[in-house]
Amino acid sequence: MAELVYDKTGRLLFTKEMKKEYTILVPQMLPDHFAMLVRIIQNEGYKVEMLGNTGKPVIDAGQKYVHNDACYPAVLVIGQLINAVQSGKYDPHKVALVITQTGGGCRASNYIHMLRKALEKAGLSYVPVISINLSGLEHNPGFQLTLGILRKAVFAILYGDLIMNVGNQVRPYEVNPGETDRVAAECVDFLLEGMAQGKGLSYKSMVKNFDRIIDRFKAIPVTGEEKVRVGVVGEIYVKYAPLGNNNLNEFLLSEGAEPVVPGLLDFVLFKIYNRDVDVDLYGGKWIKQAVCRFLLRYMKRYQHALIDALKRSDRFRAPGDFDELHSYIKGYLGDGNKMGEGWLLTAEMLELIHTGVPNIVCTQPFGCLPNHIVGKGMIRKLKDDYPWSNIVAIDYDPGATKINQENRIKLMLANARGLAKEHAAQEAESQQAREAEPAAV
Ligand code: SF4
């Protein structure tokens, strides 16, 4: 059995011996993206499992072991991890936990310390915690984020974004219920099988896979009806994680709406861009800026490939690229607004409004100050500038009732349908006026 080894500061390390014996548990955020990320790490010789435990026991564990002034995503992520360790499914002496550290000024950098404190309270201080960070915050001899893993992770994010994007455009209209989910699962499977053999991890093969995925989704029979499109923005965890947002996507579908969810890649690009901007705003080494700019260029090329594939499809709407997204915030927020989702959150709302999706749910977790400023705090300004926008901020916390959240979304949807009718009436009126005009000689 692997020996427990601590570093100079007393931190329990994940050792090379543990790599052979321990199962690494990963909290869930985006099911398809994370399934691929987990497989990539498994292919590097780690035993990894993505958690699927959900519901009240997870929230209860979070509330029991995390201080009640912590932001809600911390309560859920830590609750999910502790609940899994205590579930009896695993040998607690043979598991390690993974958590991300953003390295920014936001509390997400400190979730790891909250998790260690929670483990101590739960009598599980012998469980090692691995930090996933790109800022050199913590190292473990038994776990390394190599360049190879990071490169493959970029592919997983792109594939995940594409499946999410086309899935959202097809699912509300599918003729055979459940077919979109089946196709999405098939796509994830063939990508994972390919990745296990080292396939699909080059630019060229990625582009081919994009077309293959799009063709699979295009072949799903759909009804021709029109539905209200609803954008979903907000703090990254509650925006994406069904556990965080009480299955918001499912709820929107059940209400006859089409969810429009921005991809994860823009968030990654936003984080890299922030490091570049830091050097201009606060000073720093030119080499750091040069590396960030290289990375941005590299990843934007991949983003363009995804956008081009969607445009080529002649069926699916393509999102704008990162530069277009960034251009929307001019006159609203400066680049220094980068805690939490920072200017990206406002930019996503603006992009949605500009691309015909003025109906937006802005997900706000309890205790998240940065996103209250760039999310809820910007809604008034956006309404002033775009009176037809229809944005609702929904709070997520352990005390908020699902029924209350859903009623507020239903009200937003009723407004959306009213606005759509008004818009259609105005269109019809101007069409009649155009037809009544005498033809020019
Ligand atoms: S963005 Fe908000 S919810 Fe996320 S860590 Fe920061 S404060 Fe907490």
XYZ file of C-alpha atoms and ligand atoms in Angstrom:
449
model
C 0.000 0.000 0.000
C 1.307 3.439 -0.990
C 2.869 5.400 1.837
C 1.464 8.852 2.705
C 4.090 11.478 1.797
C 3.861 15.181 2.718
C 5.768 18.150 1.314
C 7.581 20.800 3.398
C 4.363 22.730 3.991
C 2.587 19.614 5.259
C 0.564 19.059 2.085
C -0.296 15.432 1.332
C 1.177 14.523 -2.062
C -0.168 12.270 -4.774
C 2.820 9.987 -5.306
C 3.967 7.773 -8.163
C 2.965 4.683 -6.158
C -0.543 6.117 -5.741
C -0.821 6.465 -9.523
C -0.800 2.652 -9.722
C -3.183 1.971 -6.836
C -5.555 4.925 -6.471
C -8.692 5.907 -8.372
C -8.836 9.615 -9.086
C -12.359 11.040 -8.712
C -13.321 14.003 -10.903
C -16.364 16.218 -10.188
C -18.721 16.631 -13.118
C -19.413 19.872 -14.952
C -20.003 19.241 -18.675
C -20.898 15.561 -19.213
C -19.630 15.105 -22.816
C -16.540 17.284 -22.491
C -15.537 15.719 -19.188
C -16.113 12.155 -20.434
C -13.490 12.795 -23.104
C -11.093 14.577 -20.743
C -11.329 11.646 -18.329
C -10.588 9.154 -21.118
C -7.555 11.171 -22.206
C -6.159 11.014 -18.665
C -6.982 7.282 -18.445
C -4.954 6.739 -21.605
C -1.952 8.196 -19.772
C -2.089 5.322 -17.276
C -4.238 6.854 -14.516
C -7.320 5.262 -13.009
C -9.874 8.060 -13.276
C -13.619 8.229 -12.802
C -16.037 11.084 -13.459
C -18.636 11.377 -10.712
C -22.331 11.218 -11.448
C -23.727 11.410 -7.902
C -26.294 14.138 -7.636
C -29.305 15.412 -5.677
C -29.913 16.233 -2.043
C -27.190 14.013 -0.510
C -24.579 15.966 -2.495
C -25.972 19.332 -1.389
C -26.233 18.086 2.209
C -22.591 16.936 2.204
C -21.549 20.314 0.795
C -23.504 22.218 3.405
C -22.181 20.018 6.187
C -18.516 20.422 5.329
C -18.248 23.823 3.586
C -18.770 27.137 5.365
C -22.112 28.698 4.476
C -20.578 31.908 3.117
C -18.796 30.010 0.325
C -20.047 30.387 -3.217
C -22.575 27.738 -4.264
C -20.349 25.965 -6.844
C -17.846 25.281 -4.022
C -20.625 23.732 -1.926
C -21.673 21.491 -4.831
C -18.231 20.449 -6.089
C -16.912 19.680 -2.600
C -20.225 18.072 -1.629
C -20.101 15.797 -4.688
C -16.526 14.702 -3.920
C -17.078 14.047 -0.194
C -20.397 12.315 -0.827
C -18.655 9.999 -3.333
C -15.844 9.131 -0.899
C -18.395 8.392 1.840
C -20.745 6.462 -0.459
C -19.186 3.060 0.223
C -18.549 2.582 -3.501
C -14.805 3.212 -3.128
C -12.119 2.319 -0.606
C -11.453 5.783 0.901
C -7.808 4.763 1.369
C -7.460 4.202 -2.363
C -8.970 7.364 -3.822
C -7.614 10.794 -4.706
C -9.689 13.829 -5.596
C -9.201 16.339 -8.383
C -10.125 20.004 -8.231
C -9.222 22.953 -10.440
C -7.381 26.086 -9.357
C -7.821 28.973 -11.754
C -4.905 30.934 -10.345
C -6.835 34.209 -10.625
C -8.131 36.465 -7.879
C -11.433 34.618 -7.671
C -12.272 32.122 -4.942
C -11.959 29.280 -7.448
C -8.237 29.346 -6.639
C -9.082 28.484 -3.041
C -11.636 25.710 -3.455
C -8.767 23.285 -2.959
C -8.089 24.588 0.548
C -11.794 24.415 1.373
C -11.818 20.819 0.114
C -8.850 19.855 2.308
C -10.522 21.477 5.302
C -13.739 19.596 4.508
C -11.844 16.294 4.253
C -10.267 16.959 7.633
C -13.671 17.649 9.184
C -15.010 14.445 7.663
C -12.087 12.439 9.080
C -10.690 11.863 5.579
C -7.496 13.911 5.744
C -5.552 10.928 4.348
C -7.254 11.424 0.948
C -4.842 13.264 -1.405
C -6.129 16.165 -3.478
C -4.689 16.945 -6.907
C -4.797 20.482 -8.207
C -5.427 21.034 -11.918
C -3.907 24.402 -12.692
C -1.881 26.106 -15.365
C -0.284 28.601 -13.015
C 2.290 26.356 -11.340
C 0.383 26.554 -8.034
C 0.805 22.973 -6.782
C 2.758 19.963 -8.050
C 2.412 16.257 -7.338
C 5.070 13.670 -8.210
C 2.411 11.171 -9.317
C 0.340 13.461 -11.558
C 1.580 15.647 -14.342
C -0.352 17.751 -16.803
C 1.985 17.130 -19.713
C 1.916 19.072 -22.958
C 0.516 15.939 -24.613
C -2.450 15.841 -22.204
C -3.087 19.558 -22.619
C -3.010 19.268 -26.404
C -5.511 16.432 -26.315
C -7.654 18.349 -23.821
C -8.022 21.130 -26.385
C -9.437 18.568 -28.853
C -11.840 17.259 -26.205
C -13.097 20.797 -25.556
C -13.613 21.440 -29.269
C -15.398 18.135 -29.872
C -17.488 18.689 -26.741
C -18.434 22.208 -27.864
C -19.476 20.986 -31.300
C -21.603 18.130 -29.940
C -23.243 20.503 -27.450
C -23.871 23.118 -30.150
C -25.455 20.859 -32.779
C -27.214 18.796 -30.102
C -28.937 21.923 -28.812
C -30.011 22.872 -32.334
C -31.545 19.460 -33.041
C -32.866 18.088 -29.715
C -35.907 20.435 -29.382
C -37.104 19.477 -32.865
C -36.360 15.744 -33.025
C -39.134 13.550 -34.379
C -38.017 10.480 -32.416
C -37.569 11.382 -28.742
C -34.112 10.573 -27.410
C -32.461 10.261 -30.832
C -30.226 13.332 -30.368
C -28.921 11.977 -27.069
C -28.232 8.616 -28.708
C -26.316 10.263 -31.557
C -24.366 12.437 -29.096
C -23.402 9.332 -27.096
C -22.376 7.530 -30.306
C -20.206 10.487 -31.331
C -18.531 10.601 -27.916
C -17.921 6.834 -28.190
C -16.325 6.961 -31.619
C -14.188 9.926 -30.580
C -13.095 8.140 -27.404
C -12.326 4.916 -29.302
C -10.297 6.937 -31.783
C -8.470 8.810 -29.042
C -7.534 5.518 -27.351
C -5.720 4.639 -30.599
C -4.264 8.118 -30.940
C -6.749 9.089 -33.700
C -8.633 12.377 -34.060
C -5.857 14.296 -32.349
C -4.445 16.241 -35.272
C -5.840 19.327 -36.973
C -6.647 17.411 -40.158
C -8.369 14.492 -38.466
C -10.230 16.907 -36.197
C -11.713 18.704 -39.215
C -12.783 15.330 -40.664
C -14.360 14.381 -37.345
C -16.199 17.721 -37.231
C -17.828 16.937 -40.589
C -18.633 13.406 -39.466
C -20.309 14.663 -36.277
C -22.270 17.298 -38.186
C -23.442 14.731 -40.741
C -24.671 12.430 -37.975
C -26.715 15.240 -36.391
C -27.970 16.479 -39.762
C -29.421 13.039 -40.450
C -31.706 13.182 -37.397
C -35.307 13.742 -38.577
C -36.742 17.014 -37.259
C -40.106 18.735 -37.220
C -40.268 22.058 -39.015
C -41.811 23.983 -36.099
C -40.432 27.238 -34.695
C -39.434 27.481 -31.050
C -38.283 30.297 -28.808
C -34.507 30.276 -28.493
C -33.175 30.940 -25.013
C -29.541 31.810 -24.305
C -27.930 30.446 -21.157
C -25.057 32.429 -19.655
C -23.585 32.871 -16.191
C -20.964 31.571 -13.812
C -19.226 28.672 -15.498
C -20.291 25.909 -13.097
C -23.963 26.792 -12.776
C -24.156 27.601 -16.470
C -23.069 24.118 -17.513
C -23.504 21.636 -14.653
C -26.981 20.068 -14.471
C -26.346 19.657 -10.731
C -25.648 23.395 -10.419
C -28.597 24.684 -12.442
C -31.249 22.124 -11.520
C -31.243 20.618 -15.023
C -31.927 23.935 -16.715
C -31.496 22.548 -20.240
C -34.029 19.818 -19.611
C -36.455 22.333 -18.160
C -36.128 24.667 -21.160
C -36.769 21.740 -23.489
C -39.825 20.681 -21.510
C -41.157 24.236 -21.875
C -40.835 24.080 -25.659
C -37.723 26.258 -25.941
C -34.380 25.760 -27.686
C -31.420 26.324 -25.337
C -28.480 28.223 -26.840
C -25.398 27.628 -24.707
C -22.047 29.273 -25.536
C -19.101 26.868 -25.754
C -16.338 26.203 -23.244
C -13.552 27.174 -25.634
C -14.342 30.889 -25.355
C -13.831 30.641 -21.585
C -10.430 28.999 -22.121
C -9.457 31.693 -24.646
C -10.695 34.346 -22.216
C -8.425 32.943 -19.480
C -5.384 32.952 -21.772
C -6.199 36.434 -23.061
C -6.362 37.690 -19.450
C -2.784 36.553 -18.834
C -1.701 38.457 -21.939
C -3.611 41.591 -20.883
C -2.164 41.407 -17.340
C 1.240 42.263 -18.760
C -0.127 45.432 -20.427
C -2.193 46.456 -17.411
C 0.096 45.587 -14.530
C 3.472 44.780 -16.068
C 5.205 41.431 -16.322
C 7.595 39.459 -18.443
C 7.428 39.807 -22.235
C 8.024 36.085 -22.546
C 4.783 35.332 -20.668
C 2.917 37.613 -23.061
C 4.591 36.030 -26.080
C 3.640 32.512 -24.924
C 0.024 33.582 -24.281
C -0.213 35.190 -27.707
C 1.177 32.082 -29.369
C -1.334 29.918 -27.515
C -4.200 32.247 -28.432
C -3.270 32.143 -32.120
C -2.978 28.360 -32.003
C -6.362 27.876 -30.377
C -8.156 30.486 -32.462
C -7.133 28.516 -35.572
C -8.926 25.509 -34.103
C -11.939 27.622 -33.203
C -12.136 28.858 -36.796
C -12.091 25.262 -38.020
C -15.136 24.523 -35.833
C -16.980 27.641 -37.003
C -16.186 26.849 -40.661
C -17.465 23.290 -40.264
C -20.773 24.620 -38.912
C -21.031 27.156 -41.739
C -20.263 24.436 -44.309
C -23.101 22.350 -42.917
C -25.765 24.587 -44.482
C -27.960 23.555 -41.602
C -26.525 24.757 -38.297
C -25.965 28.259 -36.971
C -22.315 29.003 -36.223
C -21.204 31.175 -33.302
C -18.836 34.117 -33.807
C -15.147 33.782 -32.978
C -13.386 35.038 -29.858
C -12.365 38.385 -31.432
C -15.957 39.072 -32.451
C -17.129 38.231 -28.932
C -14.524 40.550 -27.462
C -15.540 43.378 -29.797
C -19.052 43.445 -28.272
C -17.887 44.745 -24.902
C -16.415 47.976 -26.259
C -18.239 50.777 -24.473
C -19.461 48.387 -21.764
C -16.515 46.903 -19.882
C -12.746 47.107 -19.972
C -10.332 44.181 -20.160
C -9.568 44.582 -16.466
C -12.957 43.039 -15.589
C -11.678 39.504 -15.449
C -12.630 37.996 -12.096
C -15.008 35.079 -12.467
C -16.385 35.158 -16.023
C -15.471 38.863 -16.224
C -16.296 40.729 -19.416
C -16.951 37.406 -21.165
C -20.329 37.058 -19.442
C -21.540 40.447 -20.677
C -20.044 39.776 -24.119
C -21.964 36.494 -24.348
C -25.244 38.279 -23.551
C -24.451 40.917 -26.193
C -23.570 38.280 -28.777
C -26.848 36.476 -28.101
C -28.839 39.719 -28.456
C -27.018 40.582 -31.696
C -27.601 37.131 -33.172
C -31.352 36.950 -32.684
C -31.456 35.403 -29.188
C -32.653 38.273 -26.966
C -34.201 35.868 -24.449
C -31.545 34.984 -21.908
C -31.272 33.175 -18.578
C -28.345 34.541 -16.580
C -27.439 31.905 -13.974
C -26.149 33.393 -10.732
C -24.792 31.236 -7.919
C -25.065 32.339 -4.311
C -21.959 34.138 -3.091
C -20.556 34.944 -6.530
C -19.723 38.631 -6.394
C -17.818 38.956 -9.705
C -20.596 37.453 -11.783
C -23.242 39.536 -10.042
C -21.396 42.582 -11.341
C -20.825 41.442 -14.934
C -24.090 39.447 -15.096
C -26.999 40.782 -13.087
C -25.279 44.151 -12.743
C -25.218 44.702 -16.518
C -28.815 43.731 -17.276
C -30.222 47.247 -16.709
C -27.668 48.745 -19.109
C -28.382 46.087 -21.738
C -32.146 46.647 -21.411
C -31.611 50.393 -21.907
C -29.564 49.814 -25.047
C -31.619 46.886 -26.373
C -35.209 47.392 -25.149
C -36.323 44.164 -26.846
C -33.877 42.094 -24.801
C -35.568 39.798 -22.309
C -33.027 38.765 -19.674
C -33.793 37.076 -16.390
C -31.227 36.524 -13.628
C -31.837 33.292 -11.735
C -30.226 32.689 -8.346
C -28.979 29.235 -7.487
C -28.291 28.313 -3.880
C -29.170 25.488 -1.496
C -32.196 27.417 -0.195
C -33.634 28.483 -3.568
C -36.600 26.359 -4.519
C -36.640 24.806 -7.966
C -40.252 25.828 -8.403
C -39.391 29.473 -7.806
C -36.545 29.347 -10.348
C -38.786 27.631 -12.890
C -41.639 30.101 -12.405
C -39.314 33.020 -13.124
C -38.067 31.292 -16.279
C -41.676 30.582 -17.333
C -42.447 34.280 -16.963
C -39.453 35.137 -19.152
C -40.681 32.616 -21.739
C -44.179 34.146 -21.686
C -42.589 37.556 -22.332
C -40.494 36.038 -25.116
C -43.580 34.653 -26.838
C -45.353 38.002 -26.439
C -42.371 39.844 -27.905
C -42.167 37.344 -30.787
C -45.862 37.955 -31.607
C -45.347 41.726 -31.480
C -42.323 41.415 -33.711
C -44.237 39.224 -36.196
C -47.131 41.748 -36.241
C -44.706 44.611 -36.908
C -43.050 42.626 -39.692
C -46.440 41.866 -41.267
C -47.417 45.554 -41.058
C -44.261 46.755 -42.752
C -44.631 44.027 -45.377
C -48.193 45.259 -46.119
C -46.935 48.842 -46.278
C -44.227 47.806 -48.745
C -46.780 45.978 -50.905
C -49.179 48.954 -50.845
C -46.488 51.331 -52.140
C -46.924 52.105 -55.879
C -44.301 50.252 -57.902
C -41.465 52.490 -59.101
C -41.620 53.168 -62.851
S -16.721 32.906 -10.208
Fe -18.124 33.187 -8.496
S -18.825 31.160 -8.004
Fe -16.993 30.917 -9.232
S -15.361 30.827 -7.713
Fe -15.549 32.936 -8.289
S -16.898 33.822 -6.738
Fe -17.130 31.611 -6.647
